[in-house]
Amino acid sequence: MQPQTTLLTLRRPLKSRLVVAVTLPKTAHVPRPLRSAAPLSLKARAIAALARRDYSRKELHKKLAGFAQSEQDLEDLLNQLEAQKLLSNARFADAFVHQRQARFGHARLLYELEQHGLDPELIQTQKKHLHQTENERAFAVWAKKFGVAPINAYEKAKQIRFLVSRGFSPEVYRWLEVRRFSLGDSQSP
């Protein structure tokens, strides 16, 4: 083993520095491997992914496709996980909507659910739930970003663009105007 020279800088009073060269023996440090040497099986990868969060079938298929030896093996595994109720599109949709509904409108959420390859019936179920709370969620997003009614046409257009970019419809903004940008007693449009 060769010794290793290290320069140490020490602070001293009066803002002067002292540089000292220290020779330390180099130890034979062998880092431990972070993972075991054996590769994970396809099922172990799937369960590890599902332990972290819920996935749609399409999303998990895409994630595991590079590790599968054949398409049939992957389909069999996904069917087995669904039979064991470890993989569920309905549970994924509920978790996905619950996580993102406070920030986005129904148009954006439904589009993202379609991109995950969910059944149209499942998307319709989520649509009914989202439509019921659309106005209150839009008010919360608007209040967090702006909080005050627009003072001119420029500000109004800016606020409408913001809500539309978040997936809320322009009718929701009109609902906010009618309510004078506050949640009153009546919650219906």
Tab-separated table of N, CA and C in Angstrom, residues 1-153:
chain	number	residue	atom	x	y	z
A	1	MET	N	0.830	-1.188	0.000
A	1	MET	CA	0.000	0.000	0.000
A	1	MET	C	0.869	1.246	0.000
A	2	GLN	N	0.471	2.188	-0.823
A	2	GLN	CA	1.210	3.448	-0.905
A	2	GLN	C	0.568	4.463	0.019
A	3	PRO	N	1.380	5.242	0.702
A	3	PRO	CA	0.803	6.288	1.549
A	3	PRO	C	0.174	7.388	0.689
A	4	GLN	N	-0.811	8.015	1.249
A	4	GLN	CA	-1.530	9.071	0.551
A	4	GLN	C	-1.285	10.380	1.284
A	5	THR	N	-0.919	11.426	0.553
A	5	THR	CA	-0.650	12.729	1.142
A	5	THR	C	-1.885	13.595	1.016
A	6	THR	N	-2.274	14.173	2.126
A	6	THR	CA	-3.451	15.020	2.164
A	6	THR	C	-3.062	16.377	2.719
A	7	LEU	N	-3.546	17.437	2.108
A	7	LEU	CA	-3.300	18.786	2.603
A	7	LEU	C	-4.462	19.206	3.477
A	8	LEU	N	-4.158	19.650	4.661
A	8	LEU	CA	-5.173	20.136	5.590
A	8	LEU	C	-4.993	21.626	5.778
A	9	THR	N	-6.073	22.372	5.742
A	9	THR	CA	-6.026	23.807	5.983
A	9	THR	C	-6.632	24.070	7.349
A	10	LEU	N	-5.868	24.670	8.222
A	10	LEU	CA	-6.334	24.963	9.572
A	10	LEU	C	-6.503	26.460	9.727
A	11	ARG	N	-7.593	26.876	10.338
A	11	ARG	CA	-7.806	28.295	10.632
A	11	ARG	C	-7.115	28.637	11.948
A	12	ARG	N	-6.465	29.734	11.912
A	12	ARG	CA	-5.800	30.220	13.117
A	12	ARG	C	-6.375	31.595	13.443
A	13	PRO	N	-6.143	32.065	14.638
A	13	PRO	CA	-6.596	33.419	14.966
A	13	PRO	C	-5.975	34.444	14.014
A	14	LEU	N	-6.545	35.585	13.918
A	14	LEU	CA	-6.115	36.696	13.074
A	14	LEU	C	-6.262	36.372	11.589
A	15	LYS	N	-7.143	35.465	11.268
A	15	LYS	CA	-7.519	35.136	9.895
A	15	LYS	C	-6.358	34.636	9.038
A	16	SER	N	-5.326	34.128	9.645
A	16	SER	CA	-4.254	33.535	8.855
A	16	SER	C	-4.503	32.025	8.797
A	17	ARG	N	-3.981	31.425	7.783
A	17	ARG	CA	-4.204	29.999	7.617
A	17	ARG	C	-2.882	29.265	7.657
A	18	LEU	N	-2.953	28.057	8.143
A	18	LEU	CA	-1.794	27.202	8.203
A	18	LEU	C	-2.095	25.965	7.357
A	19	VAL	N	-1.255	25.682	6.385
A	19	VAL	CA	-1.438	24.518	5.539
A	19	VAL	C	-0.421	23.476	5.967
A	20	VAL	N	-0.921	22.296	6.280
A	20	VAL	CA	-0.075	21.221	6.765
A	20	VAL	C	-0.239	20.036	5.840
A	21	ALA	N	0.867	19.417	5.455
A	21	ALA	CA	0.816	18.199	4.657
A	21	ALA	C	0.906	17.009	5.596
A	22	VAL	N	-0.066	16.144	5.529
A	22	VAL	CA	-0.125	14.974	6.389
A	22	VAL	C	-0.096	13.744	5.507
A	23	THR	N	0.722	12.773	5.859
A	23	THR	CA	0.778	11.531	5.104
A	23	THR	C	0.016	10.468	5.878
A	24	LEU	N	-1.020	9.946	5.264
A	24	LEU	CA	-1.855	8.931	5.887
A	24	LEU	C	-1.716	7.625	5.119
A	25	PRO	N	-1.699	6.511	5.808
A	25	PRO	CA	-1.638	5.244	5.080
A	25	PRO	C	-2.965	4.994	4.369
A	26	LYS	N	-2.881	4.490	3.160
A	26	LYS	CA	-4.090	4.195	2.397
A	26	LYS	C	-4.598	2.829	2.840
A	27	THR	N	-5.789	2.829	3.347
A	27	THR	CA	-6.360	1.567	3.811
A	27	THR	C	-7.001	0.844	2.646
A	28	ALA	N	-7.057	-0.443	2.772
A	28	ALA	CA	-7.674	-1.254	1.722
A	28	ALA	C	-9.179	-1.292	1.975
A	29	HIS	N	-9.834	-0.207	1.616
A	29	HIS	CA	-11.281	-0.116	1.816
A	29	HIS	C	-11.984	-0.654	0.587
A	30	VAL	N	-12.779	-1.682	0.795
A	30	VAL	CA	-13.558	-2.247	-0.301
A	30	VAL	C	-15.016	-1.932	-0.018
A	31	PRO	N	-15.651	-1.118	-0.868
A	31	PRO	CA	-17.050	-0.769	-0.596
A	31	PRO	C	-17.958	-1.982	-0.745
A	32	ARG	N	-18.946	-2.035	0.119
A	32	ARG	CA	-19.932	-3.114	0.038
A	32	ARG	C	-20.829	-2.879	-1.157
A	33	PRO	N	-21.214	-3.936	-1.820
A	33	PRO	CA	-22.162	-3.745	-2.921
A	33	PRO	C	-23.526	-3.342	-2.360
A	34	LEU	N	-24.186	-2.424	-3.053
A	34	LEU	CA	-25.489	-1.964	-2.589
A	34	LEU	C	-26.575	-2.986	-2.841
A	35	ARG	N	-26.395	-3.788	-3.858
A	35	ARG	CA	-27.389	-4.798	-4.191
A	35	ARG	C	-26.700	-6.153	-4.277
A	36	SER	N	-27.500	-7.175	-4.167
A	36	SER	CA	-26.918	-8.502	-4.286
A	36	SER	C	-26.504	-8.744	-5.731
A	37	ALA	N	-25.598	-9.676	-5.912
A	37	ALA	CA	-25.065	-9.934	-7.240
A	37	ALA	C	-26.084	-10.625	-8.135
A	38	ALA	N	-27.009	-11.361	-7.561
A	38	ALA	CA	-27.998	-12.077	-8.366
A	38	ALA	C	-29.052	-11.103	-8.889
A	39	PRO	N	-29.381	-11.179	-10.174
A	39	PRO	CA	-30.414	-10.282	-10.710
A	39	PRO	C	-31.794	-10.665	-10.176
A	40	LEU	N	-32.645	-9.665	-10.059
A	40	LEU	CA	-33.999	-9.894	-9.566
A	40	LEU	C	-34.842	-10.590	-10.631
A	41	SER	N	-35.739	-11.440	-10.165
A	41	SER	CA	-36.660	-12.075	-11.102
A	41	SER	C	-37.693	-11.044	-11.554
A	42	LEU	N	-38.418	-11.389	-12.590
A	42	LEU	CA	-39.438	-10.488	-13.121
A	42	LEU	C	-40.517	-10.229	-12.070
A	43	LYS	N	-40.905	-11.279	-11.368
A	43	LYS	CA	-41.936	-11.138	-10.333
A	43	LYS	C	-41.418	-10.270	-9.184
A	44	ALA	N	-40.174	-10.452	-8.801
A	44	ALA	CA	-39.607	-9.644	-7.715
A	44	ALA	C	-39.554	-8.170	-8.109
A	45	ARG	N	-39.215	-7.886	-9.361
A	45	ARG	CA	-39.209	-6.500	-9.834
A	45	ARG	C	-40.613	-5.899	-9.794
A	46	ALA	N	-41.595	-6.697	-10.221
A	46	ALA	CA	-42.977	-6.210	-10.233
A	46	ALA	C	-43.471	-5.931	-8.821
A	47	ILE	N	-43.203	-6.831	-7.908
A	47	ILE	CA	-43.656	-6.642	-6.524
A	47	ILE	C	-42.928	-5.477	-5.874
A	48	ALA	N	-41.651	-5.320	-6.161
A	48	ALA	CA	-40.906	-4.177	-5.614
A	48	ALA	C	-41.474	-2.860	-6.127
A	49	ALA	N	-41.833	-2.817	-7.401
A	49	ALA	CA	-42.426	-1.597	-7.962
A	49	ALA	C	-43.793	-1.325	-7.342
A	50	LEU	N	-44.606	-2.365	-7.194
A	50	LEU	CA	-45.943	-2.192	-6.624
A	50	LEU	C	-45.897	-1.874	-5.133
A	51	ALA	N	-44.810	-2.229	-4.471
A	51	ALA	CA	-44.674	-1.891	-3.056
A	51	ALA	C	-44.463	-0.397	-2.864
A	52	ARG	N	-43.883	0.251	-3.869
A	52	ARG	CA	-43.633	1.699	-3.774
A	52	ARG	C	-44.878	2.521	-4.074
A	53	ARG	N	-45.637	2.115	-5.097
A	53	ARG	CA	-46.874	2.830	-5.439
A	53	ARG	C	-47.707	1.951	-6.363
A	54	ASP	N	-48.947	2.364	-6.579
A	54	ASP	CA	-49.818	1.633	-7.497
A	54	ASP	C	-49.474	1.998	-8.930
A	55	TYR	N	-49.571	1.021	-9.809
A	55	TYR	CA	-49.337	1.201	-11.234
A	55	TYR	C	-50.553	0.710	-11.997
A	56	SER	N	-50.803	1.319	-13.151
A	56	SER	CA	-51.797	0.748	-14.049
A	56	SER	C	-51.151	-0.440	-14.746
A	57	ARG	N	-51.975	-1.298	-15.338
A	57	ARG	CA	-51.429	-2.469	-16.017
A	57	ARG	C	-50.505	-2.046	-17.162
A	58	LYS	N	-50.935	-1.034	-17.917
A	58	LYS	CA	-50.138	-0.559	-19.049
A	58	LYS	C	-48.796	-0.005	-18.588
A	59	GLU	N	-48.820	0.744	-17.512
A	59	GLU	CA	-47.612	1.373	-16.987
A	59	GLU	C	-46.622	0.325	-16.466
A	60	LEU	N	-47.140	-0.687	-15.735
A	60	LEU	CA	-46.264	-1.737	-15.213
A	60	LEU	C	-45.728	-2.602	-16.353
A	61	HIS	N	-46.552	-2.834	-17.367
A	61	HIS	CA	-46.112	-3.596	-18.536
A	61	HIS	C	-44.927	-2.892	-19.199
A	62	LYS	N	-45.047	-1.598	-19.369
A	62	LYS	CA	-43.974	-0.810	-19.989
A	62	LYS	C	-42.714	-0.828	-19.135
A	63	LYS	N	-42.887	-0.751	-17.816
A	63	LYS	CA	-41.751	-0.718	-16.903
A	63	LYS	C	-40.986	-2.047	-16.911
A	64	LEU	N	-41.702	-3.168	-17.024
A	64	LEU	CA	-41.073	-4.484	-16.938
A	64	LEU	C	-40.699	-5.082	-18.293
A	65	ALA	N	-41.114	-4.455	-19.371
A	65	ALA	CA	-40.902	-5.036	-20.702
A	65	ALA	C	-39.430	-5.286	-21.010
A	66	GLY	N	-38.551	-4.452	-20.546
A	66	GLY	CA	-37.129	-4.632	-20.823
A	66	GLY	C	-36.493	-5.789	-20.074
A	67	PHE	N	-37.160	-6.284	-19.038
A	67	PHE	CA	-36.604	-7.361	-18.230
A	67	PHE	C	-37.217	-8.721	-18.545
A	68	ALA	N	-38.309	-8.733	-19.296
A	68	ALA	CA	-39.002	-9.991	-19.591
A	68	ALA	C	-38.305	-10.725	-20.728
A	69	GLN	N	-38.291	-12.047	-20.618
A	69	GLN	CA	-37.691	-12.849	-21.683
A	69	GLN	C	-38.642	-12.975	-22.861
A	70	SER	N	-39.940	-12.995	-22.580
A	70	SER	CA	-40.916	-13.050	-23.661
A	70	SER	C	-42.154	-12.253	-23.253
A	71	GLU	N	-42.910	-11.869	-24.254
A	71	GLU	CA	-44.145	-11.114	-24.018
A	71	GLU	C	-45.152	-11.970	-23.250
A	72	GLN	N	-45.173	-13.250	-23.532
A	72	GLN	CA	-46.113	-14.162	-22.877
A	72	GLN	C	-45.806	-14.278	-21.381
A	73	ASP	N	-44.526	-14.335	-21.019
A	73	ASP	CA	-44.147	-14.390	-19.605
A	73	ASP	C	-44.647	-13.151	-18.865
A	74	LEU	N	-44.500	-12.004	-19.493
A	74	LEU	CA	-44.928	-10.753	-18.877
A	74	LEU	C	-46.448	-10.704	-18.725
A	75	GLU	N	-47.176	-11.119	-19.753
A	75	GLU	CA	-48.642	-11.133	-19.676
A	75	GLU	C	-49.115	-12.099	-18.594
A	76	ASP	N	-48.478	-13.267	-18.503
A	76	ASP	CA	-48.848	-14.239	-17.466
A	76	ASP	C	-48.613	-13.667	-16.076
A	77	LEU	N	-47.484	-12.987	-15.900
A	77	LEU	CA	-47.182	-12.383	-14.606
A	77	LEU	C	-48.210	-11.305	-14.259
A	78	LEU	N	-48.551	-10.448	-15.211
A	78	LEU	CA	-49.536	-9.392	-14.947
A	78	LEU	C	-50.895	-9.983	-14.620
A	79	ASN	N	-51.288	-11.047	-15.312
A	79	ASN	CA	-52.551	-11.721	-14.996
A	79	ASN	C	-52.521	-12.316	-13.592
A	80	GLN	N	-51.389	-12.902	-13.217
A	80	GLN	CA	-51.241	-13.482	-11.887
A	80	GLN	C	-51.324	-12.391	-10.815
A	81	LEU	N	-50.669	-11.256	-11.047
A	81	LEU	CA	-50.720	-10.152	-10.083
A	81	LEU	C	-52.126	-9.594	-9.947
A	82	GLU	N	-52.869	-9.536	-11.049
A	82	GLU	CA	-54.255	-9.079	-10.972
A	82	GLU	C	-55.117	-10.075	-10.224
A	83	ALA	N	-54.888	-11.378	-10.425
A	83	ALA	CA	-55.653	-12.406	-9.723
A	83	ALA	C	-55.384	-12.352	-8.221
A	84	GLN	N	-54.160	-12.018	-7.837
A	84	GLN	CA	-53.809	-11.900	-6.426
A	84	GLN	C	-54.174	-10.535	-5.856
A	85	LYS	N	-54.763	-9.685	-6.667
A	85	LYS	CA	-55.179	-8.332	-6.291
A	85	LYS	C	-54.000	-7.442	-5.878
A	86	LEU	N	-52.831	-7.730	-6.417
A	86	LEU	CA	-51.678	-6.862	-6.198
A	86	LEU	C	-51.628	-5.744	-7.238
A	87	LEU	N	-52.246	-5.991	-8.381
A	87	LEU	CA	-52.308	-5.018	-9.468
A	87	LEU	C	-53.777	-4.754	-9.761
A	88	SER	N	-54.169	-3.487	-9.657
A	88	SER	CA	-55.572	-3.134	-9.870
A	88	SER	C	-55.662	-1.771	-10.545
A	89	ASN	N	-56.311	-1.744	-11.702
A	89	ASN	CA	-56.491	-0.466	-12.396
A	89	ASN	C	-57.425	0.458	-11.623
A	90	ALA	N	-58.434	-0.113	-10.963
A	90	ALA	CA	-59.375	0.708	-10.191
A	90	ALA	C	-58.666	1.379	-9.015
A	91	ARG	N	-57.841	0.614	-8.322
A	91	ARG	CA	-57.097	1.182	-7.195
A	91	ARG	C	-56.117	2.238	-7.688
A	92	PHE	N	-55.478	1.983	-8.823
A	92	PHE	CA	-54.571	2.974	-9.402
A	92	PHE	C	-55.314	4.264	-9.722
A	93	ALA	N	-56.489	4.139	-10.359
A	93	ALA	CA	-57.256	5.326	-10.739
A	93	ALA	C	-57.663	6.129	-9.507
A	94	ASP	N	-58.117	5.444	-8.459
A	94	ASP	CA	-58.505	6.146	-7.234
A	94	ASP	C	-57.319	6.887	-6.614
A	95	ALA	N	-56.182	6.209	-6.532
A	95	ALA	CA	-55.003	6.832	-5.936
A	95	ALA	C	-54.503	7.996	-6.792
A	96	PHE	N	-54.500	7.813	-8.105
A	96	PHE	CA	-54.034	8.844	-9.024
A	96	PHE	C	-54.899	10.097	-8.915
A	97	VAL	N	-56.207	9.910	-8.939
A	97	VAL	CA	-57.122	11.056	-8.863
A	97	VAL	C	-57.034	11.713	-7.487
A	98	HIS	N	-56.976	10.916	-6.444
A	98	HIS	CA	-56.898	11.469	-5.087
A	98	HIS	C	-55.644	12.326	-4.923
A	99	GLN	N	-54.547	11.872	-5.495
A	99	GLN	CA	-53.282	12.591	-5.354
A	99	GLN	C	-53.283	13.911	-6.128
A	100	ARG	N	-53.920	13.952	-7.277
A	100	ARG	CA	-53.793	15.111	-8.162
A	100	ARG	C	-55.032	16.004	-8.241
A	101	GLN	N	-56.130	15.603	-7.641
A	101	GLN	CA	-57.364	16.366	-7.820
A	101	GLN	C	-57.328	17.742	-7.171
A	102	ALA	N	-56.500	17.948	-6.184
A	102	ALA	CA	-56.442	19.255	-5.532
A	102	ALA	C	-55.760	20.297	-6.411
A	103	ARG	N	-55.040	19.857	-7.459
A	103	ARG	CA	-54.298	20.807	-8.293
A	103	ARG	C	-54.819	20.916	-9.715
A	104	PHE	N	-55.591	19.933	-10.179
A	104	PHE	CA	-55.968	19.900	-11.583
A	104	PHE	C	-57.456	19.695	-11.766
A	105	GLY	N	-57.943	20.140	-12.922
A	105	GLY	CA	-59.342	20.002	-13.274
A	105	GLY	C	-59.635	18.654	-13.904
A	106	HIS	N	-60.930	18.408	-14.126
A	106	HIS	CA	-61.319	17.082	-14.608
A	106	HIS	C	-60.818	16.797	-16.024
A	107	ALA	N	-60.711	17.805	-16.872
A	107	ALA	CA	-60.261	17.561	-18.241
A	107	ALA	C	-58.838	17.003	-18.263
A	108	ARG	N	-57.976	17.598	-17.496
A	108	ARG	CA	-56.580	17.128	-17.467
A	108	ARG	C	-56.468	15.759	-16.801
A	109	LEU	N	-57.174	15.560	-15.703
A	109	LEU	CA	-57.108	14.276	-15.014
A	109	LEU	C	-57.657	13.143	-15.873
A	110	LEU	N	-58.756	13.387	-16.553
A	110	LEU	CA	-59.335	12.341	-17.407
A	110	LEU	C	-58.415	12.033	-18.588
A	111	TYR	N	-57.781	13.034	-19.129
A	111	TYR	CA	-56.830	12.813	-20.215
A	111	TYR	C	-55.664	11.942	-19.736
A	112	GLU	N	-55.144	12.254	-18.559
A	112	GLU	CA	-54.027	11.470	-18.026
A	112	GLU	C	-54.453	10.042	-17.709
A	113	LEU	N	-55.673	9.846	-17.245
A	113	LEU	CA	-56.164	8.484	-17.001
A	113	LEU	C	-56.259	7.704	-18.311
A	114	GLU	N	-56.690	8.369	-19.373
A	114	GLU	CA	-56.737	7.711	-20.682
A	114	GLU	C	-55.340	7.318	-21.142
A	115	GLN	N	-54.366	8.162	-20.853
A	115	GLN	CA	-52.995	7.857	-21.257
A	115	GLN	C	-52.431	6.644	-20.516
A	116	HIS	N	-52.982	6.333	-19.366
A	116	HIS	CA	-52.552	5.162	-18.609
A	116	HIS	C	-53.267	3.893	-19.059
A	117	GLY	N	-54.116	3.989	-20.060
A	117	GLY	CA	-54.758	2.818	-20.637
A	117	GLY	C	-55.854	2.215	-19.785
A	118	LEU	N	-56.617	3.023	-19.094
A	118	LEU	CA	-57.687	2.506	-18.244
A	118	LEU	C	-58.971	2.303	-19.033
A	119	ASP	N	-59.848	1.455	-18.501
A	119	ASP	CA	-61.121	1.165	-19.151
A	119	ASP	C	-61.995	2.418	-19.185
A	120	PRO	N	-62.783	2.583	-20.253
A	120	PRO	CA	-63.676	3.751	-20.327
A	120	PRO	C	-64.694	3.804	-19.184
A	121	GLU	N	-65.172	2.645	-18.712
A	121	GLU	CA	-66.129	2.654	-17.586
A	121	GLU	C	-65.479	3.195	-16.318
A	122	LEU	N	-64.226	2.824	-16.116
A	122	LEU	CA	-63.497	3.300	-14.947
A	122	LEU	C	-63.267	4.812	-15.039
A	123	ILE	N	-62.995	5.288	-16.221
A	123	ILE	CA	-62.796	6.723	-16.424
A	123	ILE	C	-64.106	7.474	-16.208
A	124	GLN	N	-65.214	6.907	-16.654
A	124	GLN	CA	-66.524	7.544	-16.447
A	124	GLN	C	-66.862	7.632	-14.959
A	125	THR	N	-66.517	6.611	-14.199
A	125	THR	CA	-66.749	6.640	-12.754
A	125	THR	C	-65.973	7.779	-12.115
A	126	GLN	N	-64.725	7.929	-12.515
A	126	GLN	CA	-63.906	9.015	-11.984
A	126	GLN	C	-64.439	10.375	-12.440
A	127	LYS	N	-64.960	10.427	-13.664
A	127	LYS	CA	-65.494	11.679	-14.199
A	127	LYS	C	-66.674	12.158	-13.363
A	128	LYS	N	-67.561	11.249	-12.973
A	128	LYS	CA	-68.716	11.627	-12.143
A	128	LYS	C	-68.251	12.199	-10.813
A	129	HIS	N	-67.279	11.559	-10.210
A	129	HIS	CA	-66.773	12.037	-8.923
A	129	HIS	C	-66.111	13.410	-9.082
A	130	LEU	N	-65.310	13.571	-10.121
A	130	LEU	CA	-64.608	14.841	-10.321
A	130	LEU	C	-65.566	15.974	-10.647
A	131	HIS	N	-66.609	15.686	-11.410
A	131	HIS	CA	-67.561	16.728	-11.792
A	131	HIS	C	-68.290	17.285	-10.571
A	132	GLN	N	-68.532	16.446	-9.572
A	132	GLN	CA	-69.239	16.891	-8.369
A	132	GLN	C	-68.448	17.926	-7.577
A	133	THR	N	-67.128	17.845	-7.624
A	133	THR	CA	-66.298	18.735	-6.813
A	133	THR	C	-65.515	19.756	-7.643
A	134	GLU	N	-65.838	19.860	-8.914
A	134	GLU	CA	-65.064	20.708	-9.832
A	134	GLU	C	-65.006	22.171	-9.392
A	135	ASN	N	-66.127	22.749	-9.036
A	135	ASN	CA	-66.153	24.180	-8.702
A	135	ASN	C	-65.357	24.493	-7.443
A	136	GLU	N	-65.498	23.656	-6.419
A	136	GLU	CA	-64.768	23.892	-5.178
A	136	GLU	C	-63.262	23.733	-5.391
A	137	ARG	N	-62.879	22.744	-6.170
A	137	ARG	CA	-61.456	22.548	-6.440
A	137	ARG	C	-60.894	23.707	-7.255
A	138	ALA	N	-61.660	24.190	-8.222
A	138	ALA	CA	-61.213	25.328	-9.032
A	138	ALA	C	-61.057	26.576	-8.163
A	139	PHE	N	-61.997	26.780	-7.253
A	139	PHE	CA	-61.892	27.935	-6.364
A	139	PHE	C	-60.629	27.835	-5.508
A	140	ALA	N	-60.335	26.642	-4.982
A	140	ALA	CA	-59.152	26.473	-4.138
A	140	ALA	C	-57.872	26.738	-4.929
A	141	VAL	N	-57.797	26.245	-6.166
A	141	VAL	CA	-56.612	26.470	-7.001
A	141	VAL	C	-56.492	27.945	-7.344
A	142	TRP	N	-57.615	28.575	-7.706
A	142	TRP	CA	-57.610	29.998	-8.046
A	142	TRP	C	-57.202	30.844	-6.836
A	143	ALA	N	-57.769	30.528	-5.663
A	143	ALA	CA	-57.484	31.321	-4.460
A	143	ALA	C	-56.022	31.197	-4.052
A	144	LYS	N	-55.447	30.028	-4.225
A	144	LYS	CA	-54.043	29.844	-3.854
A	144	LYS	C	-53.126	30.649	-4.772
A	145	LYS	N	-53.454	30.708	-6.053
A	145	LYS	CA	-52.603	31.407	-7.015
A	145	LYS	C	-52.846	32.920	-7.009
A	146	PHE	N	-54.119	33.321	-7.007
A	146	PHE	CA	-54.439	34.742	-7.168
A	146	PHE	C	-55.051	35.359	-5.916
A	147	GLY	N	-56.156	34.824	-5.448
A	147	GLY	CA	-56.768	35.302	-4.223
A	147	GLY	C	-57.611	36.553	-4.328
A	148	VAL	N	-57.440	37.342	-5.385
A	148	VAL	CA	-58.230	38.558	-5.551
A	148	VAL	C	-58.826	38.587	-6.950
A	149	ALA	N	-59.959	39.237	-7.071
A	149	ALA	CA	-60.624	39.351	-8.366
A	149	ALA	C	-59.763	40.181	-9.314
A	150	PRO	N	-59.840	39.906	-10.607
A	150	PRO	CA	-59.031	40.675	-11.562
A	150	PRO	C	-59.487	42.125	-11.627
A	151	ILE	N	-58.527	43.028	-11.866
A	151	ILE	CA	-58.856	44.450	-11.905
A	151	ILE	C	-59.013	44.958	-13.335
A	152	ASN	N	-58.553	44.178	-14.325
A	152	ASN	CA	-58.686	44.593	-15.715
A	152	ASN	C	-58.783	43.345	-16.605
A	153	ALA	N	-58.947	43.579	-17.887
A	153	ALA	CA	-59.120	42.472	-18.828
A	153	ALA	C	-57.863	41.605	-18.935
